[in-house]
Short mmCIF file of C-alpha atoms in Angstrom, two decimals:
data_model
loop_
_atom_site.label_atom_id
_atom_site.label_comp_id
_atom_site.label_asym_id
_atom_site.label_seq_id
_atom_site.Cartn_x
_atom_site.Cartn_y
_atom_site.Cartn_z
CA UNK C 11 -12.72 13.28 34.14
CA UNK C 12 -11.11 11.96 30.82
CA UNK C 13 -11.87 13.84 27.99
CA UNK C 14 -11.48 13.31 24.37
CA UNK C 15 -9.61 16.20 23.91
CA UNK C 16 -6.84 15.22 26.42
CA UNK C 17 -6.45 11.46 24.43
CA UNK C 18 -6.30 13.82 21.09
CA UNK C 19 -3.58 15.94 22.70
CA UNK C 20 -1.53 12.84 23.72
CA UNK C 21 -2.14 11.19 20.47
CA UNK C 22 -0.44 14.51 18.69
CA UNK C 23 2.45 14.23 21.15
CA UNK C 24 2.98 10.19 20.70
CA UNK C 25 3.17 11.53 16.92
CA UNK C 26 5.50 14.18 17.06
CA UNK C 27 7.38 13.86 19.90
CA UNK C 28 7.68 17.24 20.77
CA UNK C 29 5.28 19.61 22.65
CA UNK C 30 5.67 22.63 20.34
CA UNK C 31 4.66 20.50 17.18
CA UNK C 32 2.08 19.00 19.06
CA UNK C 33 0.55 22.00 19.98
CA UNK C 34 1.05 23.63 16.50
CA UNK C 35 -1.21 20.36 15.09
CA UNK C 36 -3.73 20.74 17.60
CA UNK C 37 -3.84 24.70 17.14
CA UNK C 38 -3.72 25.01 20.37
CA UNK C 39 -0.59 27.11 22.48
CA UNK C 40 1.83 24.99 24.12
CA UNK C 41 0.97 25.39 27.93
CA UNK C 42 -2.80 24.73 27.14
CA UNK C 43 -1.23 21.54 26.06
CA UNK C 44 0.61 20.62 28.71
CA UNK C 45 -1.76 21.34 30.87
CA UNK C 46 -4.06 18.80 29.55
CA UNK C 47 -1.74 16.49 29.44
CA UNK C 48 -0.48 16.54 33.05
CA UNK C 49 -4.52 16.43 34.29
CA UNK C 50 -5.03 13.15 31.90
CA UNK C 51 -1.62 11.86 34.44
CA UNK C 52 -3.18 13.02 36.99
CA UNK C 53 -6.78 11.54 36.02
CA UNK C 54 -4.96 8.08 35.54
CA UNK C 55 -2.55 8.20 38.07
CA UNK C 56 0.15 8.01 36.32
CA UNK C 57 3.28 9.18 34.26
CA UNK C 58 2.91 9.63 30.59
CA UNK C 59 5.65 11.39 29.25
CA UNK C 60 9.28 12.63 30.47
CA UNK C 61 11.24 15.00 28.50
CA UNK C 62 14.79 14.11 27.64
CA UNK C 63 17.08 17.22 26.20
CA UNK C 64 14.21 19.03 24.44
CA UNK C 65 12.82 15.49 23.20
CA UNK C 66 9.44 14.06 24.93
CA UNK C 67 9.31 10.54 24.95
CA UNK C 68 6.83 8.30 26.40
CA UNK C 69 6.98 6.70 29.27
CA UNK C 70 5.53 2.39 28.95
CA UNK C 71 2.23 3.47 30.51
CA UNK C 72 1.85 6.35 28.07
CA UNK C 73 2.56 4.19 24.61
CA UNK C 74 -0.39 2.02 26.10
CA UNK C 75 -2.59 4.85 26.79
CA UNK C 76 -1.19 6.76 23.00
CA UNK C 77 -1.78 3.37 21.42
CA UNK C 78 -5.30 2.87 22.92
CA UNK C 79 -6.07 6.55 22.32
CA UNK C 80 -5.50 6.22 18.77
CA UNK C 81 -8.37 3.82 18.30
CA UNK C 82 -10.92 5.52 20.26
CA UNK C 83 -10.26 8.43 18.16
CA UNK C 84 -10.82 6.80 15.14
CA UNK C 85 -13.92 5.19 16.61
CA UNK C 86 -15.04 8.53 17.39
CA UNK C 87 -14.36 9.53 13.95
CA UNK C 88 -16.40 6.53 12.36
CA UNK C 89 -18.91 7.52 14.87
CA UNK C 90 -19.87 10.48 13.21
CA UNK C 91 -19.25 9.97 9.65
CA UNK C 92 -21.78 6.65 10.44
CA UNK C 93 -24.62 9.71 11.32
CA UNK C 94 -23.15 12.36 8.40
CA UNK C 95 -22.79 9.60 5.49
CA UNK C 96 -26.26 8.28 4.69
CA UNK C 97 -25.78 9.52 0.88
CA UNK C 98 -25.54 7.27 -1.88
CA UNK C 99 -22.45 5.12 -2.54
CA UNK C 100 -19.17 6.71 -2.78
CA UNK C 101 -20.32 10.53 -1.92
CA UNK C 102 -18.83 13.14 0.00
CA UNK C 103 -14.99 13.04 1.29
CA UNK C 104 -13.20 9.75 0.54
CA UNK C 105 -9.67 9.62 2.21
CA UNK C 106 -7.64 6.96 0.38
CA UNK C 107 -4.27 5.59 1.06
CA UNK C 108 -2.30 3.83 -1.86
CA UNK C 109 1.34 1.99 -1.25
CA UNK C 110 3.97 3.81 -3.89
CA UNK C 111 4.47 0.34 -5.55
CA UNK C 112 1.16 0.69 -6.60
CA UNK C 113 -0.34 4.05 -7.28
CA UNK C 114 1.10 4.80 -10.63
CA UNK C 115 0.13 1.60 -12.07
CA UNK C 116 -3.48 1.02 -11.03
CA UNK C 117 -4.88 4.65 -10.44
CA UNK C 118 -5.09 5.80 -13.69
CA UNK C 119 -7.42 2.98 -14.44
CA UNK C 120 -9.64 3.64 -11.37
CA UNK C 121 -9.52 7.18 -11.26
CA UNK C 122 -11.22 8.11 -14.18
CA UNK C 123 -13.75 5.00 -13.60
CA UNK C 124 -14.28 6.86 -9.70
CA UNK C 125 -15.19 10.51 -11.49
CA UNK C 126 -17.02 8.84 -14.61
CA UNK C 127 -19.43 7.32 -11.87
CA UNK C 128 -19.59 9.09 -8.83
CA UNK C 129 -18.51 12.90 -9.82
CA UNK C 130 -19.79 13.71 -5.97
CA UNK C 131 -16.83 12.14 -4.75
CA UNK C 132 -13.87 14.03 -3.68
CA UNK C 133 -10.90 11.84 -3.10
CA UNK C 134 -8.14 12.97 -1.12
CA UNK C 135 -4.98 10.70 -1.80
CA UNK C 136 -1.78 10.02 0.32
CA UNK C 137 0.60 7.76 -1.27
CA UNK C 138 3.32 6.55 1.18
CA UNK C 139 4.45 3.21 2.91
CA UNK C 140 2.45 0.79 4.12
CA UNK C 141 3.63 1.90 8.16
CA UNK C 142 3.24 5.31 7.34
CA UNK C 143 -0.27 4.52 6.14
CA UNK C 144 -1.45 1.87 8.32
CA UNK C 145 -0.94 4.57 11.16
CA UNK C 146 -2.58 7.06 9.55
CA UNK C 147 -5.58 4.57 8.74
CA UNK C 148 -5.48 3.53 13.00
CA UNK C 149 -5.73 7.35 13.90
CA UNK C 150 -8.44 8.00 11.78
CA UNK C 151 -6.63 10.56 8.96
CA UNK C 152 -7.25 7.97 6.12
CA UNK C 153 -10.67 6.27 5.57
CA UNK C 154 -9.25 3.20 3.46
CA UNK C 155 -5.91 1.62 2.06
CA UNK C 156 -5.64 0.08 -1.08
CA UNK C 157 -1.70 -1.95 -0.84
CA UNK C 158 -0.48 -5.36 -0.10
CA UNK C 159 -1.96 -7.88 2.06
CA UNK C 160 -1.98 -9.44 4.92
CA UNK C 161 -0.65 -6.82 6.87
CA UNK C 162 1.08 -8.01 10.32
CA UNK C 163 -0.29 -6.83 13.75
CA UNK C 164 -3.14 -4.95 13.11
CA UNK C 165 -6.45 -5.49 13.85
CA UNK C 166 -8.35 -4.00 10.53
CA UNK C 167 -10.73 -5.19 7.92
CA UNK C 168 -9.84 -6.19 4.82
CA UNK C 169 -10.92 -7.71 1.37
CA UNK C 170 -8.34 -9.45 -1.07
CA UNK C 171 -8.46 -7.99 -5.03
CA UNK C 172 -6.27 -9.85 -7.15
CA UNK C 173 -3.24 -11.61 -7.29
CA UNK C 174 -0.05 -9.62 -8.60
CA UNK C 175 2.24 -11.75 -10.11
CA UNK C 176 6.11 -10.76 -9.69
CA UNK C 177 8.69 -11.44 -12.80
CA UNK C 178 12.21 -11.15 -13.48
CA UNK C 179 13.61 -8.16 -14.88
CA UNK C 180 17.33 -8.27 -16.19
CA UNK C 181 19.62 -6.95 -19.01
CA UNK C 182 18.87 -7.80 -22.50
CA UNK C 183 22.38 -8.99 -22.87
CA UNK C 184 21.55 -11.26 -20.47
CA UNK C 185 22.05 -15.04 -20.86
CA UNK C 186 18.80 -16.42 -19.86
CA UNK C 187 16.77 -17.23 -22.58
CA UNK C 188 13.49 -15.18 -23.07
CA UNK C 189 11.07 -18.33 -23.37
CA UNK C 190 12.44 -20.13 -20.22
CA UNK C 191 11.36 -20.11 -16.63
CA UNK C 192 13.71 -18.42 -14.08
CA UNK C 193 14.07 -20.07 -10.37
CA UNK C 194 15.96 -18.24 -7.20
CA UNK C 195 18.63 -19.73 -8.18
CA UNK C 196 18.81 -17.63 -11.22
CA UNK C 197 17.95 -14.48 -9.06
CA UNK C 198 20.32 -15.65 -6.13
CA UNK C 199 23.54 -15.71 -8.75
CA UNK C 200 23.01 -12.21 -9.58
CA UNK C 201 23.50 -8.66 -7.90
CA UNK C 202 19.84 -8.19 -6.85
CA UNK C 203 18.81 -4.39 -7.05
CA UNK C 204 16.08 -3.64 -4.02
CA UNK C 205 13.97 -0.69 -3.37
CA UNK C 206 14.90 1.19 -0.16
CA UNK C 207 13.98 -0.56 3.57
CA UNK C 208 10.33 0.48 4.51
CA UNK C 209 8.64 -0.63 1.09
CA UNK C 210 6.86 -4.04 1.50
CA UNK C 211 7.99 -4.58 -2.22
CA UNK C 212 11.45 -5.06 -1.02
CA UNK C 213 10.61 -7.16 1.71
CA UNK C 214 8.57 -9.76 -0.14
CA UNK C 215 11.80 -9.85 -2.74
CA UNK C 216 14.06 -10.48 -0.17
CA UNK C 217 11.99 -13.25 1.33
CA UNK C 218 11.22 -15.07 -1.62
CA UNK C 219 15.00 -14.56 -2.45
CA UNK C 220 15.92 -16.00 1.08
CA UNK C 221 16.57 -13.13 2.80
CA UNK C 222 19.89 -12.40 1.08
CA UNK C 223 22.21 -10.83 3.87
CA UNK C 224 24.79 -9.28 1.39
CA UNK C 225 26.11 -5.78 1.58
CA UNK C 226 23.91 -4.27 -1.12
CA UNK C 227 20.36 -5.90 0.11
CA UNK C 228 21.27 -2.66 2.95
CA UNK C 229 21.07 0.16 -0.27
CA UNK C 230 18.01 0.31 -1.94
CA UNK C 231 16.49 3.33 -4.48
CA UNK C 232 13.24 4.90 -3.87
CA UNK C 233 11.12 4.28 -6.80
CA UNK C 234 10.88 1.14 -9.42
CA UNK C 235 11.56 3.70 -12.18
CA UNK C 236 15.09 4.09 -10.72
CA UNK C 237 15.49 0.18 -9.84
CA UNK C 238 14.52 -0.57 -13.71
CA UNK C 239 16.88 1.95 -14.93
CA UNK C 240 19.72 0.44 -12.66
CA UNK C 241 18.59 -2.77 -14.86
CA UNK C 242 18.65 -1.64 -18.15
CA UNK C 243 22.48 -0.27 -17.59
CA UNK C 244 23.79 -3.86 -16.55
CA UNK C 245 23.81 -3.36 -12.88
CA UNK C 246 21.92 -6.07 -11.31
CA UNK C 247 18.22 -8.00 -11.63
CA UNK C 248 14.95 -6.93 -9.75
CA UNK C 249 11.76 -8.45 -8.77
CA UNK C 250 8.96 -6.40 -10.59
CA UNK C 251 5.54 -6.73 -10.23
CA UNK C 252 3.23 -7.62 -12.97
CA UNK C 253 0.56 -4.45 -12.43
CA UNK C 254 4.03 -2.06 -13.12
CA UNK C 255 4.90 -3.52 -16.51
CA UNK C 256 3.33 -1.11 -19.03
CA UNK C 257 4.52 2.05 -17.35
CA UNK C 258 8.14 0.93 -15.93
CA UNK C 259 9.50 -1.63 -18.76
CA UNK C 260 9.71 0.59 -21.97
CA UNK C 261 13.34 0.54 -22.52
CA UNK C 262 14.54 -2.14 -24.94
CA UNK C 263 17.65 -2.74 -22.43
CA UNK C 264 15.35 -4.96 -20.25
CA UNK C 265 13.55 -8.13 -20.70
CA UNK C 266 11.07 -9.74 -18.17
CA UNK C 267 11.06 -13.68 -17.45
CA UNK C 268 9.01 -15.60 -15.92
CA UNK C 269 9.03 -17.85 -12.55
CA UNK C 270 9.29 -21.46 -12.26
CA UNK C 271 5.56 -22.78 -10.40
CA UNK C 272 4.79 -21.40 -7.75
CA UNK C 273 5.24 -18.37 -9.14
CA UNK C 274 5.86 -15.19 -6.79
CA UNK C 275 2.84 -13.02 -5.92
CA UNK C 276 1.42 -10.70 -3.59
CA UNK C 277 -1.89 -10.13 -2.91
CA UNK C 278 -3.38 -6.79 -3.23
CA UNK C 279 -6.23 -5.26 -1.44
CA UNK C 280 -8.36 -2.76 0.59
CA UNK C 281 -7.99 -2.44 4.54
CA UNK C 282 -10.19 -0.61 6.57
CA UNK C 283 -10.81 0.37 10.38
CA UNK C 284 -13.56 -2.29 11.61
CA UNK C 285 -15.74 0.65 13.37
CA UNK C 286 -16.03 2.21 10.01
CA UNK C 287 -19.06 2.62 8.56
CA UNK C 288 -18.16 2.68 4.92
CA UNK C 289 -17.87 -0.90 4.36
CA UNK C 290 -20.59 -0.59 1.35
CA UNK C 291 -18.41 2.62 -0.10
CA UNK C 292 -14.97 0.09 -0.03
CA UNK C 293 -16.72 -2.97 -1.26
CA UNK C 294 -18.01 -0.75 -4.01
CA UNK C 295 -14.74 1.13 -4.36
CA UNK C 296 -13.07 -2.34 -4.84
CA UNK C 297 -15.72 -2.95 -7.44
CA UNK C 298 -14.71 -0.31 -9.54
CA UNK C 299 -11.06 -0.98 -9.39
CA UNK C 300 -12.01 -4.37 -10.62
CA UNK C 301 -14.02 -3.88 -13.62
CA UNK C 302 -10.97 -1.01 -14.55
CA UNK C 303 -8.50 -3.57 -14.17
CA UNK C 304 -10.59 -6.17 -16.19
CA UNK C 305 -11.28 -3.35 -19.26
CA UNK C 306 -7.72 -2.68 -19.35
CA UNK C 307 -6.69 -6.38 -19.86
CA UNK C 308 -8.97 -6.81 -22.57
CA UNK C 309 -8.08 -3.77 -24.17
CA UNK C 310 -4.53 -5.64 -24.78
CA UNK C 311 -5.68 -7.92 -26.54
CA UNK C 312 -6.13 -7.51 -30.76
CA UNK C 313 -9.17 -9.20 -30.93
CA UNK C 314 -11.70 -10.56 -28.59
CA UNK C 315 -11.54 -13.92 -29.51
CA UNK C 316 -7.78 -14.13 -28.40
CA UNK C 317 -8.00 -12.32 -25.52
CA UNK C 318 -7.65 -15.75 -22.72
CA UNK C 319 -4.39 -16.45 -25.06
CA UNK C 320 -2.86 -12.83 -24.84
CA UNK C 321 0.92 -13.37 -24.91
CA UNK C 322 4.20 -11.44 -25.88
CA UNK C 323 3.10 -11.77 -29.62
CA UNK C 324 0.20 -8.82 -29.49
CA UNK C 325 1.19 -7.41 -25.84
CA UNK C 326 4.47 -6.16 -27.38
CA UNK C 327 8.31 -6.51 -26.49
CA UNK C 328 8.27 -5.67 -23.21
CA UNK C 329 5.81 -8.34 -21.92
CA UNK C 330 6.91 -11.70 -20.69
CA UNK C 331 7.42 -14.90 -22.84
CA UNK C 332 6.42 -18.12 -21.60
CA UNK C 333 2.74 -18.29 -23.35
CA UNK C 334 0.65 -17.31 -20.35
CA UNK C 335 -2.00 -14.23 -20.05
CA UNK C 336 -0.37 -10.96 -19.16
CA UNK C 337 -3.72 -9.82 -17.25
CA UNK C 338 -4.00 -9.99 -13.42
CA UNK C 339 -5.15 -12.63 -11.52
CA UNK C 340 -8.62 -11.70 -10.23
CA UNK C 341 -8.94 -13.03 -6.80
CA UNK C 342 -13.01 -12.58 -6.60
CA UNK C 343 -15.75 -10.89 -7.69
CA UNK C 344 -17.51 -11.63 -4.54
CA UNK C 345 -15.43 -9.88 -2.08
CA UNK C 346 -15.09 -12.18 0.99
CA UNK C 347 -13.85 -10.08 4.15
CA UNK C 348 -11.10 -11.16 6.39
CA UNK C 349 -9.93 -10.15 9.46
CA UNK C 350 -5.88 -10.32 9.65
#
């Protein structure tokens, strides 16, 4: 008979690829492992796994039965957290995924906003890459993902925040004038400087860039800190995305310009398994990240009265020229799910 525990044993294996660390996850000893594993072959009939100089890899029928195994696990998991959570909103364990290109720019808006009005949360955070994330969301280890949408191939649940607006950072020194719009031409006649592969940040550059095929589109740093700092010393231009202003563009060296219509944008956003049973806790975590957002784009602004003209005149140096508000685009209030 198939048992949970052997489709949580294979799911450990598909993930580490090695019986040992398998085992070690599962806290179980290796031959009670293996064990299980060769009665779920024998259960189905079939081969699962072959070992290949100390490596286990999977055979076709086992990534199909890994892959499937995953989501009944989380199911399982959203099974019982639908009979544990009937709290109020935004209680007990939140696990919360957040894309690197995004966590040090919007969480400390929401997180003091999360404690100020639900101090019975605990939030556990992972920040990684979408992949890493979206895999950790499908195996139930993370209860929600706040990063760039759509994302391709999966099947989860997810609501669309605002629009993030991309600009152009380059050198000071450089000859494009501060109060003019920028095309990909502009961008395309320069050394572009990318994060490394694996961030979605870097992707979207590249393909509203054209997908430039050039030596240096292969190299790529590991945080936007590092990318701006590559800018401000004359090496290249970057993409940089409008939430990441106020913490990464504080060097005088840099100036940001903006795009010709249609500007560049992503779209940013909460996914979430569609067994879960936290929809109300997302909707109303999405709330709060909102109103934080909002708050912190009137809080720009000198004086109330000004605040829909906000420009480079009382947002400081570092904001863009071109006479348009520096706040986010707020997608909706209303949050409207979609299925990608």
């Amino acid at each position: 008979m198939l048992t949970l525990r052997q489709l949580r044993y294979l799911d450990a294996l598909a993930r580490h690829r090695t019986f040992g660390r398998a085992a070690q996850q599962c806290a179980v000893t290796q031959p009670a492992l293996s064990t299980q594993i060769r009665e779920l072959e024998h259960e189905l009939g079939a081969e699962l796994v072959t070992r290949r100089q100390g490596v286990t890899v999977l055979t076709d029928a086992g990534a199909e039965v890994a892959r499937r195994a995953s989501s009944i696990l989380g199911a399982t998991r959203d099974l019982a957290d639908c009979v544990r959570h009937n709290g109020p909103l935004l209680s007990g364990t939140l696990r919360l995924g957040v894309i690197p290109t995004l966590a040090p720019y919007v969480l400390p808006l929401l997180l003091p906003e999360l404690h100020r009005n639900h101090p019975d949360l605990r939030l556990d955070l992972l920040e990684t890459r979408t992949k890493a994330l979206v895999s950790e969301l499908a195996q139930g280890e993370l209860d929600v993902l706040l990063l760039a949408l759509p994302i391709e191939k999966t099947e989860l649940e997810t609501i669309v925040l605002f629009s993030d607006r991309f600009l152009l950072a380059v050198p000071a020194d450089d000859p494009l004038p501060e109060r003019g719009r920028v095309s990909t031409h502009d961008v395309n006649s320069r050394h572009l400087v990318l994060l490394e592969e694996g961030h979605c940040l870097r992707d979207q550059t590249l393909v509203y860039c054209g997908e430039r095929d050039s030596a240096h589109a292969r190299l790529g740093a590991t945080s936007l800190t590092t990318v701006l700092q590559m800018v401000a010393s004359g090496y290249g231009v970057t993409l940089l995305p409008e939430v990441a202003i106020d913490v990464e563009v504080r060097d005088e060296r840099v100036k940001l310009l903006r795009f010709v219509e249609p500007q560049p944008r992503r779209s940013i956003g909460l996914a979430w398994r569609p067994t879960s049973s936290r929809k109300a806790d997302f909707l109303e975590l999405g709330r709060i990240l909102l109103d934080s957002i909002k708050c912190e784009a009137v809080s720009k602004c000198p004086t109330r009265s000004r605040r829909r003209h906000c420009c480079r005149q009382c947002e400081g140096r570092r904001r863009p020229s071109g006479g348009e508000p520096a706040a986010w685009s707020i997608v909706s209030r209303t949050f409207q799910v979609v299925v990608y």
